[in-house]
Amino acid sequence: MRAVDVIMKKRGGGELSRDELAFMVQGYVSGSIPEYQISAWLMAVFFKGMSARETAELTELMLRSGKVMDLSGIEGPFVDKHSTGGVGDKVSLILAPLAAACGVRVPMMSGRALGHTGGTLDKLESIPGYRTGLKEAEFREFIAADGFAMTGQTAEIVPADKKLYALRDVTGTVESIPLITASILSKKVAEGAEALVFDVKSGPGAFMKTLEDAEALARSLVNTGTAMGKRIIGVITDMSEPLGRMVGNFFEIEETLDCLEGRGPQDLMEVTMRLTAWMLVAGGKAKGIDEALGMCERCLASGRPLELFMANVRRQGGDAERMLALRGKYRSQHSFELRAPRSGYIHSIDAYKIGLAGVYLGVGRDTAADPVYPDVGFIFDKKAGDRVAAGDRIAMVYGKDVTSLEAAQPLVEAALSLGSEPPTRQSLILKEITAL
Amino acid sequence: MRAVDVIMKKRGGGELSRDELAFMVQGYVSGSIPEYQISAWLMAVFFKGMSARETAELTELMLRSGKVMDLSGIEGPFVDKHSTGGVGDKVSLILAPLAAACGVRVPMMSGRALGHTGGTLDKLESIPGYRTGLKEAEFREFIAADGFAMTGQTAEIVPADKKLYALRDVTGTVESIPLITASILSKKVAEGAEALVFDVKSGPGAFMKTLEDAEALARSLVNTGTAMGKRIIGVITDMSEPLGRMVGNFFEIEETLDCLEGRGPQDLMEVTMRLTAWMLVAGGKAKGIDEALGMCERCLASGRPLELFMANVRRQGGDAERMLALRGKYRSQHSFELRAPRSGYIHSIDAYKIGLAGVYLGVGRDTAADPVYPDVGFIFDKKAGDRVAAGDRIAMVYGKDVTSLEAAQPLVEAALSLGSEPPTRQSLILKEITAL
């Protein structure tokens, strides 16, 4: 078999056999096929797509390029949630202890902030002492103890994806539904999940800007995961505005505590409860979404999720007392206030612009090597739908230094749009996809 | 500027600026842009194409990656012909001395056999002693003396094309009209031609299998070359059947002598005279094609083109006496006869199959490193349109050894198709394209 023939077959719209896909993936990982052939192939895949079978086989091949987490000996069901990334998206931090308290096991492997989107690992590491690089034995032990654990991906998990993603990133081949599907799904299956809920975000602050693209990705994830024998649910949620009232690393830990104490903001809780409820359905703990939502409500009110969260913080090395002491006080000295330039109703606070401003402030990063800061970000007093008078404070904005504030300010101001009439309010749950 | 942004712009169908094209071409040649980004970009170009302006600028940039032949001090006009490659295509060998005898200067740089198509340099080197690797000073001197010279491309001519073509060959990005245009045209302009006639072959034995594809390439060559200030004519000729009665390296030198002596086969002479006549028009030596054709006829009858050919052979180191002595005798001892399996009319002798069989025989080569042989190939007694009785000899087939004959025989037999009625006979000149 020659790589150039496989490239030309895909270029012509042909469906690749399992052997041809294996030849490319294994050849790339082993180094026998050079990067210039892989990148030409990826571009041909970008233009010509992949069938459901090809996507499932690519996912399997990537999965098998590395280690699959062994969770045997721990009672399941093992259910995880994955989000395509947003701004203010701290859902995982609330959902993991909530789902665990409802009886499913959550083996959660998360990522870091990149570009305008935040990262769960960066948020957790803003808790003094918290360790996100768990050894496999610790990950297993902590899941058995608290029902969930939070870690980063190890080098052994899907090495093919690390290599392929790095190449896609520099060759303009990221935005391909089958390639995104295989990348996401191979990692989630490798962490040991039997059932998965995908939060595919749609809107200006999301990777998928349109509902149509988000739905295509959600369907691809559901179909491919189902073909691999997993129970998969796709939920498309709106990412026009940052989720919740806080955006930042430690800021979002604070808001997580608010939510677990039953005082979470409506938008964030709507998304969190819905995704958690679907995890219970996917894990067989509830028969339908309404029953599952009721279970989540009662469970949250019991205080058990908050206890599990605190237990996890301690177990992963975090200084829980220090975390609580810092709450409301861990604020950079460099700040400005975003005030309403005139009276009216807030129509939107653009999540993408806020996310980009966050990179300047020190919430996120441009490249994987950049540091992030715990005590910077946004605290919103008002959000879309709220009425403001001229001069009302809309948000406090904290940055790592004065320069960062100056860079962020025009973006933050441009993120705000006001109108004279109240905006129409819609659910953040845009669509749910449960099977082929 | 980042290569990934240029890739994504082209991926989205955008038109690249001159700066963006220069960034990619110069970055590739200098090594600052890695091959995996160039190959992804080439694949995006394959799918999204290039505008006429982009193609002309890419051609210019490639041209400027190396040296342009300096023919100043020699009286022009400098006119060349380029063929996209065929089987039995020895037109250059006849056309160059004929055009030179008619008063244009032909600075001809040719290539070698690859795949099923033959190569002018390999044919010339079958003349004992003939040197195709001329120094620039020799090339200039020989053109001044005989009106034409024949050489291979030096490493200094369009190095960007050598690098790009090698990459395209292994990444499935050869078949792109703008990339083919830039590759062909940059080399032809670099050799110093002011006017060019392109013989774009169409049919089973050609690179472009359909008239539609051949016309697209011809139009692209004419439009791009015209935009670069050159006088360009595109002629689409039929390559269903091998051109002439002989296919092979020295065999085609013999047929060249036949043609220059006024005894050339009709099909080969039709194409040769037409292309040469267009060179005279493009070089300003004739006002129209009919006047030019008349000039060519009279010139050939004068015997001057044969004299120039013999002068060139001697000047480039060839042993002209040996060449003449070998004529009709330089035949491998390994041969077989292709005979008519039944009576009827020959409808076609498939040029592609004959070309592929020629690779086995030792006429052509699979990879650039393979040797070729002077005394092997095909001598056809009959061609399409001829009536044959069962058992009549249609061709003598010579191979480098017995194994090569065994490998070639099934292909040679499959190349022949007979019918009970005579085939309709059409001109080999399918279309002529003279301007935008």
PDB file of C-alpha atoms in Angstrom, chain A residues 170, chain B residues 1-9 15-27 32-34 37 41 61:
ATOM      1  CA  VAL A 170      -0.780  24.165  11.725  1.00  0.00           C
TER       2      VAL A 170
ATOM      3  CA  MET B   1       2.144  36.256   8.057  1.00  0.00           C
ATOM      4  CA  ARG B   2       1.448  32.649   9.090  1.00  0.00           C
ATOM      5  CA  ALA B   3       1.380  29.730   6.649  1.00  0.00           C
ATOM      6  CA  VAL B   4      -1.683  28.262   8.386  1.00  0.00           C
ATOM      7  CA  ASP B   5      -3.656  31.440   7.649  1.00  0.00           C
ATOM      8  CA  VAL B   6      -2.709  31.296   3.965  1.00  0.00           C
ATOM      9  CA  ILE B   7      -3.738  27.613   3.870  1.00  0.00           C
ATOM     10  CA  MET B   8      -7.086  28.406   5.492  1.00  0.00           C
ATOM     11  CA  LYS B   9      -7.714  31.325   3.136  1.00  0.00           C
ATOM     12  CA  GLU B  15      -7.816  34.499  -3.733  1.00  0.00           C
ATOM     13  CA  LEU B  16      -4.262  34.805  -2.429  1.00  0.00           C
ATOM     14  CA  SER B  17      -2.368  38.067  -2.756  1.00  0.00           C
ATOM     15  CA  ARG B  18       1.025  38.274  -4.401  1.00  0.00           C
ATOM     16  CA  ASP B  19       2.583  38.629  -0.934  1.00  0.00           C
ATOM     17  CA  GLU B  20       0.857  35.502   0.309  1.00  0.00           C
ATOM     18  CA  LEU B  21       1.984  33.490  -2.719  1.00  0.00           C
ATOM     19  CA  ALA B  22       5.536  34.829  -2.360  1.00  0.00           C
ATOM     20  CA  PHE B  23       5.489  33.924   1.337  1.00  0.00           C
ATOM     21  CA  MET B  24       4.580  30.311   0.522  1.00  0.00           C
ATOM     22  CA  VAL B  25       6.904  29.788  -2.471  1.00  0.00           C
ATOM     23  CA  GLN B  26       9.915  31.557  -0.994  1.00  0.00           C
ATOM     24  CA  GLY B  27       9.272  30.022   2.420  1.00  0.00           C
ATOM     25  CA  SER B  32      11.295  28.263   6.555  1.00  0.00           C
ATOM     26  CA  ILE B  33       7.890  26.693   5.815  1.00  0.00           C
ATOM     27  CA  PRO B  34       7.785  22.938   6.435  1.00  0.00           C
ATOM     28  CA  GLN B  37       2.164  22.979   5.425  1.00  0.00           C
ATOM     29  CA  TRP B  41      -1.827  24.155   0.857  1.00  0.00           C
ATOM     30  CA  LEU B  61       7.481  33.545  -8.405  1.00  0.00           C
TER      31      LEU B  61
END
